[in-house]
XYZ file of C-alpha atoms in Angstrom:
230
model
C 24.758 6.998 -4.569
C 22.170 4.488 -3.203
C 22.592 1.014 -3.625
C 19.262 -0.859 -5.368
C 18.321 -2.071 -1.682
C 18.308 1.639 -0.054
C 16.140 2.565 -3.128
C 13.926 -0.423 -2.691
C 13.110 0.873 1.345
C 12.507 4.165 0.428
C 9.998 3.140 -1.978
C 8.385 0.582 0.309
C 8.954 2.587 3.892
C 6.445 5.615 2.970
C 3.698 2.788 2.490
C 4.632 0.801 5.307
C 4.151 3.985 7.411
C 0.903 5.239 5.646
C -0.843 2.075 6.402
C 0.446 2.053 10.108
C -1.356 5.470 10.423
C -4.303 4.978 8.262
C -4.958 1.931 8.144
C -8.559 2.908 8.578
C -8.710 5.485 5.624
C -6.927 2.949 3.343
C -9.487 0.010 3.603
C -12.420 2.635 3.172
C -10.993 4.264 -0.041
C -10.004 0.480 -1.257
C -11.897 -2.274 0.440
C -14.958 -0.673 2.120
C -17.293 -3.738 2.721
C -14.096 -5.018 4.822
C -13.718 -1.270 6.330
C -17.758 -1.739 7.292
C -17.225 -4.838 9.359
C -14.276 -3.912 11.446
C -15.007 -2.620 15.017
C -12.755 0.651 14.548
C -13.210 1.577 18.319
C -11.013 -1.256 19.334
C -8.132 -0.207 17.214
C -5.837 -2.592 15.457
C -2.152 -4.161 16.208
C 0.441 -4.227 14.133
C 1.875 -7.321 13.918
C 5.562 -6.725 12.217
C 7.534 -9.465 14.477
C 4.955 -12.020 13.502
C 5.430 -10.938 9.842
C 9.229 -11.276 9.877
C 9.322 -14.475 11.139
C 7.700 -15.845 8.045
C 9.389 -13.721 5.692
C 13.053 -13.901 6.276
C 14.423 -16.262 3.607
C 15.257 -15.179 -0.204
C 13.197 -17.956 -1.665
C 10.169 -14.989 -0.612
C 12.335 -12.225 -0.446
C 11.630 -8.606 1.015
C 10.632 -6.976 -2.609
C 7.157 -5.753 -1.448
C 6.154 -3.665 0.844
C 4.196 -5.882 3.403
C 2.019 -5.274 6.357
C 0.115 -7.832 8.993
C -2.039 -6.378 11.232
C -4.816 -7.922 13.605
C -7.898 -5.906 13.653
C -11.679 -7.225 15.514
C -14.960 -7.402 14.071
C -18.192 -5.616 15.101
C -19.455 -9.756 16.296
C -15.989 -9.821 18.181
C -13.948 -12.117 16.306
C -10.193 -11.704 15.520
C -9.351 -11.338 11.920
C -5.919 -10.515 10.406
C -4.866 -8.425 7.346
C -2.163 -9.338 5.312
C -1.485 -6.511 2.711
C 1.113 -6.441 -0.131
C 1.674 -2.695 -1.873
C 3.829 -3.323 -5.347
C 5.477 -0.044 -5.879
C 8.026 -0.874 -7.749
C 6.499 0.188 -10.982
C 6.735 -2.777 -12.935
C 5.006 -6.424 -13.279
C 6.638 -8.499 -10.528
C 7.472 -11.986 -11.507
C 5.969 -14.817 -8.979
C 3.984 -11.738 -7.020
C 1.088 -14.202 -6.763
C 3.185 -17.078 -5.728
C 4.590 -15.089 -2.614
C 1.377 -13.591 -1.924
C 0.129 -17.384 -1.471
C 3.252 -18.566 0.293
C 2.944 -15.472 2.992
C -0.608 -16.751 3.759
C 0.164 -20.635 4.394
C 3.225 -19.578 6.150
C 0.767 -17.544 8.592
C -2.043 -19.820 8.877
C 0.999 -22.480 9.297
C 2.663 -20.921 12.335
C 0.058 -18.967 14.045
C -3.017 -20.940 12.917
C -5.051 -17.666 12.002
C -7.123 -17.304 8.812
C -5.420 -14.351 6.987
C -7.346 -11.970 4.391
C -4.556 -11.146 1.653
C -4.733 -7.791 0.312
C -2.639 -6.422 -2.885
C -2.451 -2.954 -4.278
C -0.328 -2.501 -7.462
C 1.387 0.380 -8.324
C 2.575 -0.598 -11.949
C 1.324 1.043 -14.765
C 0.715 -2.210 -17.283
C -3.090 -1.974 -17.418
C -3.154 -5.843 -18.254
C -1.171 -7.029 -15.305
C -3.721 -8.368 -12.850
C -2.721 -11.053 -10.473
C -5.321 -12.184 -8.149
C -4.737 -15.745 -7.674
C -2.594 -18.481 -7.481
C -3.383 -22.424 -7.650
C -2.150 -25.842 -9.093
C -4.253 -28.912 -10.440
C -3.170 -32.417 -10.991
C -4.921 -35.656 -11.519
C -7.750 -33.974 -9.376
C -6.395 -32.573 -6.647
C -6.125 -28.885 -6.609
C -5.362 -25.903 -4.882
C -7.158 -22.200 -5.679
C -5.681 -19.701 -3.750
C -7.526 -15.808 -4.244
C -6.601 -12.613 -3.013
C -8.266 -9.170 -3.311
C -6.661 -6.620 -5.733
C -6.872 -3.084 -6.588
C -4.659 -1.570 -9.128
C -3.670 2.305 -8.866
C -3.746 3.534 -12.184
C -7.852 2.514 -12.737
C -8.132 5.791 -10.422
C -6.404 8.117 -12.870
C -9.033 7.949 -15.109
C -11.055 10.341 -12.470
C -8.073 12.015 -10.196
C -10.262 15.130 -9.941
C -12.675 13.308 -7.966
C -9.889 11.279 -5.706
C -8.578 15.020 -5.363
C -12.067 16.280 -4.111
C -12.083 13.151 -1.747
C -12.385 13.748 1.917
C -10.559 10.386 2.484
C -7.370 11.262 4.566
C -6.014 8.623 2.071
C -6.561 9.875 -1.483
C -3.530 12.388 -1.334
C -1.159 9.907 -0.714
C -2.297 7.645 -3.277
C -2.224 10.757 -5.775
C 1.076 11.225 -4.862
C 2.182 7.785 -5.681
C 0.319 8.120 -8.798
C 1.778 11.180 -9.779
C 5.439 10.456 -8.312
C 5.101 7.570 -10.896
C 3.600 10.056 -13.358
C 6.431 12.707 -13.197
C 9.228 10.631 -13.180
C 11.817 12.322 -15.366
C 10.090 15.806 -15.080
C 10.979 17.045 -12.046
C 9.299 20.764 -12.722
C 6.041 18.864 -13.512
C 6.693 16.917 -10.272
C 7.317 19.978 -8.148
C 3.992 21.425 -9.130
C 2.326 18.677 -8.316
C 3.978 18.538 -4.845
C 3.157 21.998 -3.995
C -0.333 21.447 -5.119
C -1.119 18.451 -3.052
C 0.291 19.590 -0.190
C -1.710 22.848 -0.214
C -4.517 21.011 -0.642
C -4.216 19.523 2.762
C -5.035 22.871 4.432
C -8.535 22.410 2.498
C -9.372 19.327 4.375
C -9.915 20.445 7.478
C -7.712 18.123 9.073
C -5.413 18.519 12.426
C -2.453 19.920 12.523
C -0.903 16.368 13.534
C -2.577 14.901 10.388
C -1.585 17.507 7.924
C 2.272 17.161 9.264
C 1.934 13.181 8.678
C 0.460 13.529 5.479
C 3.332 16.236 4.348
C 5.688 13.931 5.288
C 4.661 10.943 3.517
C 4.019 12.687 0.571
C 7.320 14.544 0.715
C 8.732 11.348 0.938
C 7.057 9.509 -2.594
C 7.933 12.808 -4.696
C 11.067 13.474 -3.938
C 12.675 15.747 -6.085
C 16.198 17.202 -7.571
C 18.044 19.343 -5.078
C 17.427 22.647 -7.001
C 13.755 21.559 -7.029
C 14.000 20.473 -3.277
C 14.619 23.984 -2.438
C 12.432 25.583 -4.729
C 9.919 23.838 -3.476
C 10.539 24.633 0.381
């Protein structure tokens, strides 16, 4: 039986791989203003080593799917993007504080201003952390980050399913993985539907393969259902 640590990695890993492969579509879908200011012809750098150097201790933990990227803006400036994906499906105590800790540690070590982004995959409509701060005797600190909530997209899944952005089926896979927890037959039906939909998008064979792998990873099925799916 997988350990809790292994289960955590299984949840984190598809999102980390998805961001590595499809950072541009991710930003276009969730943060279009940021996407529009980036010079995508210059590509982007994945700063995993830099992130590891500031996230090693237990106080911060590694319970999130965290990614750090370097991008270049259209005016030639460099920018760093710190992306946290909360995939555990429930409220995370101290989430906003950890966002703050990561941000200041990156600035302290590398002297790089960081744009912090969060995607929340839980089912609680009222949990919407977007800031961390404190104040005493006139001294204060107010840290804010940009947050999107996946369940907000559930009200118009038809639009998401028809969206030509290649990150849309990844989001649908996450939503349906959460929604069909405990109902493997329904999950199998949605998994088949999402995979078939990839071939209607006019994608290259490589992109279809990449997206299939991510959907397959996110929407794990019991062995008998998996055999039927195959």
